[in-house]
Amino acid sequence: SSKIRNMEVQSSDGVAVLEDCIGFSLTKTISKVEEKLKKGILPDCQDDDTIPRVGNEMGTEAQIRFLKAKLRVTQEDLANVVFECRKKDDENQNLETRLKDTEEENTRLQRTISLQQSQTEKYKMLSQEANKKNEGLQQEITALEKVLQ
């Protein structure tokens, strides 16, 4: 969830994306805009498509209702995005935990493999020694059989 608070600002065709939720207050922003509207200071954005062209023919109250409705939809979208981000963050943490467990298991198995390989080498050497001893004993038996005949 802390990752969500630290998203970078990206701008694409005049659309801003959240940079940093810390210190950002939608209520304060709305209050500032409402104060400017009450003072008669209107934003200078003739080509702003926030309100459709038909909106220019709407009264101020209708425009405010329209903008508030649009704000609610935007807030719902934001809440959904934040929810999805948190869900993905939780999923990432679960995957990181599984990865860590898998890496530990891999390390343990590598140690086991190494130990088994060294034991295999040891038993190969013992087997070779036993085979040499066996060959020596077979030669001895053959020699003794010749002596006995």
PDB file of N, CA, C and O in Angstrom, residues 77-111:
ATOM      1  N   ASP A  77     -13.524   5.679  -9.647  1.00  0.00           N
ATOM      2  CA  ASP A  77     -12.477   5.083 -10.476  1.00  0.00           C
ATOM      3  C   ASP A  77     -11.156   5.034  -9.709  1.00  0.00           C
ATOM      4  O   ASP A  77     -10.440   4.031  -9.759  1.00  0.00           O
ATOM      5  N   LEU A  78     -10.839   6.131  -9.023  1.00  0.00           N
ATOM      6  CA  LEU A  78      -9.619   6.183  -8.226  1.00  0.00           C
ATOM      7  C   LEU A  78      -9.642   5.117  -7.136  1.00  0.00           C
ATOM      8  O   LEU A  78      -8.654   4.411  -6.927  1.00  0.00           O
ATOM      9  N   ALA A  79     -10.775   4.999  -6.449  1.00  0.00           N
ATOM     10  CA  ALA A  79     -10.895   3.990  -5.391  1.00  0.00           C
ATOM     11  C   ALA A  79     -10.698   2.588  -5.968  1.00  0.00           C
ATOM     12  O   ALA A  79     -10.018   1.749  -5.362  1.00  0.00           O
ATOM     13  N   ASN A  80     -11.255   2.347  -7.155  1.00  0.00           N
ATOM     14  CA  ASN A  80     -11.080   1.037  -7.794  1.00  0.00           C
ATOM     15  C   ASN A  80      -9.622   0.786  -8.155  1.00  0.00           C
ATOM     16  O   ASN A  80      -9.107  -0.313  -7.967  1.00  0.00           O
ATOM     17  N   VAL A  81      -8.967   1.810  -8.674  1.00  0.00           N
ATOM     18  CA  VAL A  81      -7.556   1.667  -9.039  1.00  0.00           C
ATOM     19  C   VAL A  81      -6.715   1.423  -7.789  1.00  0.00           C
ATOM     20  O   VAL A  81      -5.831   0.559  -7.781  1.00  0.00           O
ATOM     21  N   VAL A  82      -6.985   2.161  -6.722  1.00  0.00           N
ATOM     22  CA  VAL A  82      -6.246   1.974  -5.469  1.00  0.00           C
ATOM     23  C   VAL A  82      -6.481   0.557  -4.940  1.00  0.00           C
ATOM     24  O   VAL A  82      -5.537  -0.122  -4.513  1.00  0.00           O
ATOM     25  N   PHE A  83      -7.734   0.091  -5.005  1.00  0.00           N
ATOM     26  CA  PHE A  83      -8.054  -1.261  -4.556  1.00  0.00           C
ATOM     27  C   PHE A  83      -7.278  -2.292  -5.369  1.00  0.00           C
ATOM     28  O   PHE A  83      -6.673  -3.213  -4.822  1.00  0.00           O
ATOM     29  N   GLU A  84      -7.274  -2.118  -6.678  1.00  0.00           N
ATOM     30  CA  GLU A  84      -6.548  -3.046  -7.555  1.00  0.00           C
ATOM     31  C   GLU A  84      -5.048  -3.003  -7.267  1.00  0.00           C
ATOM     32  O   GLU A  84      -4.387  -4.044  -7.252  1.00  0.00           O
ATOM     33  N   CYS A  85      -4.516  -1.807  -7.032  1.00  0.00           N
ATOM     34  CA  CYS A  85      -3.086  -1.675  -6.713  1.00  0.00           C
ATOM     35  C   CYS A  85      -2.757  -2.393  -5.410  1.00  0.00           C
ATOM     36  O   CYS A  85      -1.738  -3.086  -5.315  1.00  0.00           O
ATOM     37  N   ARG A  86      -3.598  -2.229  -4.421  1.00  0.00           N
ATOM     38  CA  ARG A  86      -3.371  -2.909  -3.144  1.00  0.00           C
ATOM     39  C   ARG A  86      -3.447  -4.420  -3.319  1.00  0.00           C
ATOM     40  O   ARG A  86      -2.657  -5.166  -2.732  1.00  0.00           O
ATOM     41  N   LYS A  87      -4.422  -4.847  -4.122  1.00  0.00           N
ATOM     42  CA  LYS A  87      -4.570  -6.274  -4.385  1.00  0.00           C
ATOM     43  C   LYS A  87      -3.322  -6.810  -5.088  1.00  0.00           C
ATOM     44  O   LYS A  87      -2.796  -7.866  -4.717  1.00  0.00           O
ATOM     45  N   LYS A  88      -2.827  -6.077  -6.076  1.00  0.00           N
ATOM     46  CA  LYS A  88      -1.620  -6.490  -6.797  1.00  0.00           C
ATOM     47  C   LYS A  88      -0.411  -6.458  -5.869  1.00  0.00           C
ATOM     48  O   LYS A  88       0.472  -7.320  -5.945  1.00  0.00           O
ATOM     49  N   ASP A  89      -0.363  -5.464  -4.973  1.00  0.00           N
ATOM     50  CA  ASP A  89       0.740  -5.365  -4.025  1.00  0.00           C
ATOM     51  C   ASP A  89       0.741  -6.581  -3.097  1.00  0.00           C
ATOM     52  O   ASP A  89       1.792  -7.171  -2.840  1.00  0.00           O
ATOM     53  N   ASP A  90      -0.445  -6.961  -2.605  1.00  0.00           N
ATOM     54  CA  ASP A  90      -0.550  -8.152  -1.758  1.00  0.00           C
ATOM     55  C   ASP A  90      -0.122  -9.401  -2.531  1.00  0.00           C
ATOM     56  O   ASP A  90       0.595 -10.256  -1.999  1.00  0.00           O
ATOM     57  N   GLU A  91      -0.562  -9.488  -3.770  1.00  0.00           N
ATOM     58  CA  GLU A  91      -0.197 -10.634  -4.606  1.00  0.00           C
ATOM     59  C   GLU A  91       1.321 -10.670  -4.818  1.00  0.00           C
ATOM     60  O   GLU A  91       1.934 -11.737  -4.734  1.00  0.00           O
ATOM     61  N   ASN A  92       1.915  -9.502  -5.046  1.00  0.00           N
ATOM     62  CA  ASN A  92       3.372  -9.428  -5.212  1.00  0.00           C
ATOM     63  C   ASN A  92       4.092  -9.872  -3.946  1.00  0.00           C
ATOM     64  O   ASN A  92       5.103 -10.579  -4.012  1.00  0.00           O
ATOM     65  N   GLN A  93       3.587  -9.444  -2.799  1.00  0.00           N
ATOM     66  CA  GLN A  93       4.220  -9.843  -1.542  1.00  0.00           C
ATOM     67  C   GLN A  93       4.120 -11.352  -1.347  1.00  0.00           C
ATOM     68  O   GLN A  93       5.083 -11.988  -0.905  1.00  0.00           O
ATOM     69  N   ASN A  94       2.958 -11.925  -1.696  1.00  0.00           N
ATOM     70  CA  ASN A  94       2.806 -13.380  -1.590  1.00  0.00           C
ATOM     71  C   ASN A  94       3.784 -14.086  -2.522  1.00  0.00           C
ATOM     72  O   ASN A  94       4.404 -15.086  -2.141  1.00  0.00           O
ATOM     73  N   LEU A  95       3.912 -13.574  -3.739  1.00  0.00           N
ATOM     74  CA  LEU A  95       4.834 -14.181  -4.696  1.00  0.00           C
ATOM     75  C   LEU A  95       6.282 -14.033  -4.245  1.00  0.00           C
ATOM     76  O   LEU A  95       7.091 -14.951  -4.427  1.00  0.00           O
ATOM     77  N   GLU A  96       6.614 -12.884  -3.639  1.00  0.00           N
ATOM     78  CA  GLU A  96       7.972 -12.692  -3.125  1.00  0.00           C
ATOM     79  C   GLU A  96       8.264 -13.681  -1.998  1.00  0.00           C
ATOM     80  O   GLU A  96       9.363 -14.237  -1.923  1.00  0.00           O
ATOM     81  N   THR A  97       7.275 -13.920  -1.149  1.00  0.00           N
ATOM     82  CA  THR A  97       7.443 -14.884  -0.063  1.00  0.00           C
ATOM     83  C   THR A  97       7.648 -16.284  -0.637  1.00  0.00           C
ATOM     84  O   THR A  97       8.537 -17.019  -0.194  1.00  0.00           O
ATOM     85  N   ARG A  98       6.826 -16.633  -1.628  1.00  0.00           N
ATOM     86  CA  ARG A  98       6.969 -17.951  -2.263  1.00  0.00           C
ATOM     87  C   ARG A  98       8.325 -18.078  -2.946  1.00  0.00           C
ATOM     88  O   ARG A  98       8.958 -19.136  -2.893  1.00  0.00           O
ATOM     89  N   LEU A  99       8.774 -17.007  -3.589  1.00  0.00           N
ATOM     90  CA  LEU A  99      10.071 -17.022  -4.250  1.00  0.00           C
ATOM     91  C   LEU A  99      11.187 -17.242  -3.231  1.00  0.00           C
ATOM     92  O   LEU A  99      12.098 -18.047  -3.451  1.00  0.00           O
ATOM     93  N   LYS A 100      11.103 -16.527  -2.117  1.00  0.00           N
ATOM     94  CA  LYS A 100      12.114 -16.672  -1.073  1.00  0.00           C
ATOM     95  C   LYS A 100      12.133 -18.105  -0.547  1.00  0.00           C
ATOM     96  O   LYS A 100      13.203 -18.704  -0.393  1.00  0.00           O
ATOM     97  N   ASP A 101      10.943 -18.676  -0.300  1.00  0.00           N
ATOM     98  CA  ASP A 101      10.863 -20.057   0.174  1.00  0.00           C
ATOM     99  C   ASP A 101      11.446 -21.018  -0.859  1.00  0.00           C
ATOM    100  O   ASP A 101      12.171 -21.956  -0.513  1.00  0.00           O
ATOM    101  N   THR A 102      11.147 -20.767  -2.117  1.00  0.00           N
ATOM    102  CA  THR A 102      11.646 -21.626  -3.191  1.00  0.00           C
ATOM    103  C   THR A 102      13.164 -21.532  -3.296  1.00  0.00           C
ATOM    104  O   THR A 102      13.846 -22.543  -3.487  1.00  0.00           O
ATOM    105  N   GLU A 103      13.696 -20.314  -3.152  1.00  0.00           N
ATOM    106  CA  GLU A 103      15.152 -20.144  -3.200  1.00  0.00           C
ATOM    107  C   GLU A 103      15.830 -20.855  -2.027  1.00  0.00           C
ATOM    108  O   GLU A 103      16.886 -21.472  -2.192  1.00  0.00           O
ATOM    109  N   GLU A 104      15.219 -20.785  -0.845  1.00  0.00           N
ATOM    110  CA  GLU A 104      15.777 -21.485   0.313  1.00  0.00           C
ATOM    111  C   GLU A 104      15.745 -22.995   0.089  1.00  0.00           C
ATOM    112  O   GLU A 104      16.708 -23.697   0.405  1.00  0.00           O
ATOM    113  N   GLU A 105      14.637 -23.482  -0.450  1.00  0.00           N
ATOM    114  CA  GLU A 105      14.511 -24.915  -0.762  1.00  0.00           C
ATOM    115  C   GLU A 105      15.551 -25.320  -1.803  1.00  0.00           C
ATOM    116  O   GLU A 105      16.180 -26.375  -1.694  1.00  0.00           O
ATOM    117  N   ASN A 106      15.754 -24.472  -2.805  1.00  0.00           N
ATOM    118  CA  ASN A 106      16.746 -24.735  -3.843  1.00  0.00           C
ATOM    119  C   ASN A 106      18.146 -24.823  -3.240  1.00  0.00           C
ATOM    120  O   ASN A 106      18.920 -25.727  -3.568  1.00  0.00           O
ATOM    121  N   THR A 107      18.472 -23.901  -2.339  1.00  0.00           N
ATOM    122  CA  THR A 107      19.779 -23.908  -1.680  1.00  0.00           C
ATOM    123  C   THR A 107      19.953 -25.198  -0.877  1.00  0.00           C
ATOM    124  O   THR A 107      21.013 -25.843  -0.929  1.00  0.00           O
ATOM    125  N   ARG A 108      18.917 -25.574  -0.152  1.00  0.00           N
ATOM    126  CA  ARG A 108      18.972 -26.804   0.650  1.00  0.00           C
ATOM    127  C   ARG A 108      19.173 -28.021  -0.255  1.00  0.00           C
ATOM    128  O   ARG A 108      20.012 -28.889   0.018  1.00  0.00           O
ATOM    129  N   LEU A 109      18.444 -28.063  -1.362  1.00  0.00           N
ATOM    130  CA  LEU A 109      18.575 -29.182  -2.293  1.00  0.00           C
ATOM    131  C   LEU A 109      19.955 -29.209  -2.956  1.00  0.00           C
ATOM    132  O   LEU A 109      20.510 -30.290  -3.188  1.00  0.00           O
ATOM    133  N   GLN A 110      20.504 -28.034  -3.244  1.00  0.00           N
ATOM    134  CA  GLN A 110      21.849 -27.975  -3.824  1.00  0.00           C
ATOM    135  C   GLN A 110      22.878 -28.551  -2.847  1.00  0.00           C
ATOM    136  O   GLN A 110      23.791 -29.278  -3.249  1.00  0.00           O
ATOM    137  N   ARG A 111      22.718 -28.225  -1.561  1.00  0.00           N
ATOM    138  CA  ARG A 111      23.625 -28.787  -0.552  1.00  0.00           C
ATOM    139  C   ARG A 111      23.485 -30.308  -0.501  1.00  0.00           C
ATOM    140  O   ARG A 111      24.483 -31.031  -0.411  1.00  0.00           O
TER     141      ARG A 111
END
